[in-house]
Tab-separated table of C-alpha atoms in Angstrom:
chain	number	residue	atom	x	y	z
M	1	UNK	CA	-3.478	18.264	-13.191
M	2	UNK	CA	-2.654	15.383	-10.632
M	3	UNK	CA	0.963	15.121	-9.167
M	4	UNK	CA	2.264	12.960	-6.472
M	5	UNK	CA	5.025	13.954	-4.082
M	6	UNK	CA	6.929	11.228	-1.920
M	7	UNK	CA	9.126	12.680	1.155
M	8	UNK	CA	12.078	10.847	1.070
M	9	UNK	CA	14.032	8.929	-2.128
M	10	UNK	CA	15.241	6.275	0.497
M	11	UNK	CA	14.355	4.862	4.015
M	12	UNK	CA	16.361	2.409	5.941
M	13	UNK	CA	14.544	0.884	8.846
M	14	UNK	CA	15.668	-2.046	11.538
M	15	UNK	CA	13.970	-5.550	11.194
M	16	UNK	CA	10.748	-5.513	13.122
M	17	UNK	CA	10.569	-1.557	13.707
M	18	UNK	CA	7.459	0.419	11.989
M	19	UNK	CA	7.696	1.603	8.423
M	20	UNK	CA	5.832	4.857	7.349
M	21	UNK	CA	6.829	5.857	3.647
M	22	UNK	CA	5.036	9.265	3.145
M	23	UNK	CA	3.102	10.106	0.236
M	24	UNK	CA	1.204	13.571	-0.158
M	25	UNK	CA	-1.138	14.089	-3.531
M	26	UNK	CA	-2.198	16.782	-5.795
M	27	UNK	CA	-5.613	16.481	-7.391
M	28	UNK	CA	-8.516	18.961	-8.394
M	29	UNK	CA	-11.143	16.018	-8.342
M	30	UNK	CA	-11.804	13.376	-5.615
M	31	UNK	CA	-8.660	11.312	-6.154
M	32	UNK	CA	-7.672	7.380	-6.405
M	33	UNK	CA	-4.750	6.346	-4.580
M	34	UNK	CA	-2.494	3.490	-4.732
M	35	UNK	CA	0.918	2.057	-3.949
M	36	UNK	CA	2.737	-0.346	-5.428
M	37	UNK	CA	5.924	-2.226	-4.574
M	38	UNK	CA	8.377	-3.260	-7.162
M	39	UNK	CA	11.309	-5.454	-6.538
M	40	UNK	CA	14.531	-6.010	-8.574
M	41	UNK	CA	13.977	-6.707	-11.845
M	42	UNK	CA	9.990	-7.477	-11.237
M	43	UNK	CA	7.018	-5.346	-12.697
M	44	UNK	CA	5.246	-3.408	-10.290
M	45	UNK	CA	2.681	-5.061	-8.246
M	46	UNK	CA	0.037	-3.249	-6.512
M	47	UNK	CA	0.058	-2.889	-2.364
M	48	UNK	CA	-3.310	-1.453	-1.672
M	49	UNK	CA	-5.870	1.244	-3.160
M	50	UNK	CA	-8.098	3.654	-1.815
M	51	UNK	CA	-11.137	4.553	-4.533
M	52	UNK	CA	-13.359	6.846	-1.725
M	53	UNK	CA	-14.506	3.922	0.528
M	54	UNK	CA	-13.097	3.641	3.577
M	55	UNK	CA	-10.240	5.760	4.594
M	56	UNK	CA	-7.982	3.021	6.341
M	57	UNK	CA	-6.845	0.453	3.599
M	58	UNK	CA	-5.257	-2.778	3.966
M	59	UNK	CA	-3.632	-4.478	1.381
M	60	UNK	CA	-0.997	-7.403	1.069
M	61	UNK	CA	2.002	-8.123	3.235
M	62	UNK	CA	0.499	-6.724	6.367
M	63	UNK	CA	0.939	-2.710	4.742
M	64	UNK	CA	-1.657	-0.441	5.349
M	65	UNK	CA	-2.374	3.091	3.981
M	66	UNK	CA	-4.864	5.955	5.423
M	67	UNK	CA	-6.400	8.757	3.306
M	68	UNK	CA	-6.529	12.365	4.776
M	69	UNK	CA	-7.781	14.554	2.625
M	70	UNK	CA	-7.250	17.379	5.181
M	71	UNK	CA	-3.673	16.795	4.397
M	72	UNK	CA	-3.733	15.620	1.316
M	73	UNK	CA	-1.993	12.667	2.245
M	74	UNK	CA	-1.974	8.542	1.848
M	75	UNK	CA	0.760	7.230	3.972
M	76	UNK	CA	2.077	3.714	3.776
M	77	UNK	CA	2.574	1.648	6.954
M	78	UNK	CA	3.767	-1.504	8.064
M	79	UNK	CA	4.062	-1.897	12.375
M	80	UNK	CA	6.980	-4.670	11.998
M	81	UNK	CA	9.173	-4.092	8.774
M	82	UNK	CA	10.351	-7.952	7.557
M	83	UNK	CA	13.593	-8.221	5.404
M	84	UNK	CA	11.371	-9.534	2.488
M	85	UNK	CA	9.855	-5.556	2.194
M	86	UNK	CA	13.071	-4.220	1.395
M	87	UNK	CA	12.224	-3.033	-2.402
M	88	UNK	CA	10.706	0.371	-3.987
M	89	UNK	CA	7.811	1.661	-3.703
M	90	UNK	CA	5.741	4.020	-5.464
M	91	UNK	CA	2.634	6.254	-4.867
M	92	UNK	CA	0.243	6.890	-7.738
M	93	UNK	CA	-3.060	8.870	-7.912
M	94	UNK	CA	-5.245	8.636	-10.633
M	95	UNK	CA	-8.654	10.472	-11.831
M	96	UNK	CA	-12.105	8.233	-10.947
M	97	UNK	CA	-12.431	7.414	-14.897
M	98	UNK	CA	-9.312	5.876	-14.501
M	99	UNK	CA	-7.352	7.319	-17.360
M	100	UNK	CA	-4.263	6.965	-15.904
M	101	UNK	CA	-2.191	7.066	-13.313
M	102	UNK	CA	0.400	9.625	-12.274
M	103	UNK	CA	3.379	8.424	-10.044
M	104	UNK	CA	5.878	10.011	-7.913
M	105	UNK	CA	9.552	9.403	-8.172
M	106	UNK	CA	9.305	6.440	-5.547
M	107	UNK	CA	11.146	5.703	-2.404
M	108	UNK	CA	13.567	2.750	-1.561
M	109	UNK	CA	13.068	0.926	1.828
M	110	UNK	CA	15.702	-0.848	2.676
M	111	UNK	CA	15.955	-3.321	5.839
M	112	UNK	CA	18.681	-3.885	8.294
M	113	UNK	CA	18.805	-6.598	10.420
K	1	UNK	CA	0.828	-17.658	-16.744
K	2	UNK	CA	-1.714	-15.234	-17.448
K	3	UNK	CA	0.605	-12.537	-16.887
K	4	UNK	CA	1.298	-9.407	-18.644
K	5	UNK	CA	3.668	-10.152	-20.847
K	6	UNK	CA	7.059	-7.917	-22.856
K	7	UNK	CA	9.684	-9.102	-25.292
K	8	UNK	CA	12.031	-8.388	-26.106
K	9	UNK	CA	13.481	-7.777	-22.079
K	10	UNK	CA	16.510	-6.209	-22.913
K	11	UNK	CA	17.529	-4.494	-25.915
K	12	UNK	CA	20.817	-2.486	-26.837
K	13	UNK	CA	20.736	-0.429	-29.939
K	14	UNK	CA	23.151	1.988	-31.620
K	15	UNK	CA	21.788	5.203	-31.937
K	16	UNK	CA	19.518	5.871	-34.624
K	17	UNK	CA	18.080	2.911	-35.127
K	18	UNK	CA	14.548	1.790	-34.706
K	19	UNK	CA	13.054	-0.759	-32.060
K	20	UNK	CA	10.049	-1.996	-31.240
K	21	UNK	CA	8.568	-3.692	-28.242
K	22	UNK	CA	5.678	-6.078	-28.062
K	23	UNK	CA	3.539	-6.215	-24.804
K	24	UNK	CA	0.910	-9.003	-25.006
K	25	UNK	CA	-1.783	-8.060	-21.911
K	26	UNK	CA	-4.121	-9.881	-19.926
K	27	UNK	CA	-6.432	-12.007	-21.726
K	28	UNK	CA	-9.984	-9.675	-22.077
K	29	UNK	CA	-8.691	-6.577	-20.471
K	30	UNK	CA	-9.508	-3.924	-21.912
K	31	UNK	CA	-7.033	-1.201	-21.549
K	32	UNK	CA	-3.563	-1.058	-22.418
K	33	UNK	CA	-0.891	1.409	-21.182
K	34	UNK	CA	2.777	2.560	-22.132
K	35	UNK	CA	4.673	3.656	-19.368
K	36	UNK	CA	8.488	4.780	-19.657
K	37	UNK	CA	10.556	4.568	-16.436
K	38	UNK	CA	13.986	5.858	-15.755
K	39	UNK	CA	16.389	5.406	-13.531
K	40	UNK	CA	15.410	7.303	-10.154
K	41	UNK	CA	11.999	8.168	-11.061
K	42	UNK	CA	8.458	6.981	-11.073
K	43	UNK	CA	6.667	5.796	-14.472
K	44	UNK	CA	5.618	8.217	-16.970
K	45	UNK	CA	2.715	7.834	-18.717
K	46	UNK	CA	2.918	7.731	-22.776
K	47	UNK	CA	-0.179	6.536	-24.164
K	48	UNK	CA	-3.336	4.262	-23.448
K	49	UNK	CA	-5.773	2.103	-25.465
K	50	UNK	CA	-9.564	1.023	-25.171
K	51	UNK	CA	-9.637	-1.956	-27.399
K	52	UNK	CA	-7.621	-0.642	-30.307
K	53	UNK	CA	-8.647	3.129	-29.775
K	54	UNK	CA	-5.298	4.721	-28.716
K	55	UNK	CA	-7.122	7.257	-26.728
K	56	UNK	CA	-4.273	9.577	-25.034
K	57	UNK	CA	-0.818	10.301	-25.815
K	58	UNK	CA	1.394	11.880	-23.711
K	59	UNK	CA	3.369	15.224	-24.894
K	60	UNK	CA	6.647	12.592	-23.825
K	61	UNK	CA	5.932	10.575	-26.812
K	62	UNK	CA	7.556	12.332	-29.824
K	63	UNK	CA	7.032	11.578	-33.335
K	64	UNK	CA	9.684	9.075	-33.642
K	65	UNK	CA	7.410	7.080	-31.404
K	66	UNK	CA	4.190	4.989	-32.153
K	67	UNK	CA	1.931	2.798	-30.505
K	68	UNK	CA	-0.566	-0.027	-32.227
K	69	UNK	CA	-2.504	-1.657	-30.904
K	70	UNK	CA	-4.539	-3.352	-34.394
K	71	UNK	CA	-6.723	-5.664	-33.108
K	72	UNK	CA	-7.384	-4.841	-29.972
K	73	UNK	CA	-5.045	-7.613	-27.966
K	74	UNK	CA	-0.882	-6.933	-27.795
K	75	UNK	CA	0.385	-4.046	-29.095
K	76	UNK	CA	3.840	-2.833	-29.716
K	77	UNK	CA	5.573	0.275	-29.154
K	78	UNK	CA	8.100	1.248	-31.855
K	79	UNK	CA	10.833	3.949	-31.392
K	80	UNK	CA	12.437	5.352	-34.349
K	81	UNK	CA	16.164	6.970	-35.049
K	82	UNK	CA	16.859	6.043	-31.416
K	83	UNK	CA	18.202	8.481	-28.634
K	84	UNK	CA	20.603	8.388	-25.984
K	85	UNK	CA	17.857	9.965	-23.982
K	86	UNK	CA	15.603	6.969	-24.908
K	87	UNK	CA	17.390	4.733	-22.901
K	88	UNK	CA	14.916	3.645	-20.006
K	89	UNK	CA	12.478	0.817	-19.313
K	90	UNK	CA	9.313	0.675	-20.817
K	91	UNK	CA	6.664	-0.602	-18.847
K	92	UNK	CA	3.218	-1.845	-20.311
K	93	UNK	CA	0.209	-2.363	-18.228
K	94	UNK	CA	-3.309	-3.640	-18.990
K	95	UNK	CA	-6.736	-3.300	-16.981
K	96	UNK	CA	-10.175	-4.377	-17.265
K	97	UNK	CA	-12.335	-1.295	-16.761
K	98	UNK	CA	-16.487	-0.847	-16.599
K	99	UNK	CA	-17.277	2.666	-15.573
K	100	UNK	CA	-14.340	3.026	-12.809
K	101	UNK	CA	-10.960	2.866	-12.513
K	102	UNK	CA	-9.726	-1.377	-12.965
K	103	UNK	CA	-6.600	-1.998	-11.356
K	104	UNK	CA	-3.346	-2.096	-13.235
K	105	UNK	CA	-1.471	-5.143	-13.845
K	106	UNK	CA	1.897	-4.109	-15.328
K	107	UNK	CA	4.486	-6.692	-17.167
K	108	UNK	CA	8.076	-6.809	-16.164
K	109	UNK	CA	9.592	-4.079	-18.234
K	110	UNK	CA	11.763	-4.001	-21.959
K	111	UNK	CA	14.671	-2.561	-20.670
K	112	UNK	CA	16.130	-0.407	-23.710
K	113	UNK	CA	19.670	0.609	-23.975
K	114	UNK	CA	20.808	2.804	-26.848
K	115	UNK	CA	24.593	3.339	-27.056
């Protein structure tokens, strides 16, 4: 079975200061990974995925994500947070047939200016 | 817009009655997925389609709850002799998938409130 575990229900960061929202995995096969961001009353819309290419992804909005499979994590990183990325976000990892995907309870960022 | 799209977006309900939600997905994708979200947690996963094969159904989907998905386009989700514990958003989601995993699009949520 695949689980997802995100450290951290909420996050509050400054304007322009780094955001790192954690995100460790469970998974007995070689996993997919992906975030997604999800605003007020908005569907979720996908960030970035990692499907065993490289291990540094970029994906929209400047947000990056590395896999470790050593640690069995996919952290998501922005170096300058932007008032506009306040919102939740979720981890997911899914199987490679794609079946579906299993989330973790999410984490709010908000942004202070 | 192409969108994935749910109707109704709202809907409050008196317990123990039935509901049903439509979700109308990408044009040519070829997956379709149920999720149910409440408040505080990540999506769960209830059930998925390939064309009109409901392939998987979560143990979270009791049987006062059924998926169609007839011809292989929108499908609906209907919930019968509703729950106070039903009360969530239900998210659908369609992908177009060839051998590996398609990315998810997902709509904006029916947001189901039974009283």
């Amino acid at each position: 079975a695949q689980s997802v575990t995100q450290l951290g229900s909420h996050v509050s960061v400054s304007e322009g200061a780094l955001v790192l929202l954690r995100c460790n995995y469970s998974s007995s096969v070689p996993p997919y990974l992906f975030w997604y961001v999800q605003y007020p009353n908005q569907g979720l819309q996908l960030l970035l995925k990692y499907t065993s290419a490289a291990t540094l992804v970029k994906g929209i909005n400047g947000f990056e994500a590395e896999f470790k499979k050593s640690e069995t994590s996919f952290h998501l990183t922005k170096p300058s947070a932007h008032m506009s990325d306040a919102a939740e976000y979720f981890c997911a990892v899914s199987d490679q047939g794609g079946n579906k995907l299993v989330f973790g309870a999410g984490t709010i960022l908000r942004v202070k200016s | 817009d192409t969108g994935v799209s749910q109707n109704p977006r709202h809907k409050i309900t008196k317990r123990g009655q039935n509901v049903t939600f439509r979700c109308d997905p990408i044009s040519e994708h070829n997956r379709l997925y149920w999720y149910r979200q409440t408040l505080g947690q990540g999506p769960e996963f209830l059930t998925y389609f390939q064309n009109e094969a409901q392939l998987e159904k979560s143990r979270l989907l009791s049987d006062r709850f059924s998926a169609e998905r007839p011809k292989g386009s929108f499908s609906t989700l209907e919930i019968q002799r509703t729950e106070q514990g039903d009360s969530a958003m239900y998210l659908c989601a369609s992908s177009f998938v060839r051998g590996k995993t398609g990315e998810l699009f997902f709509g904006e949520g029916s947001r189901l409130t039974v009283l």
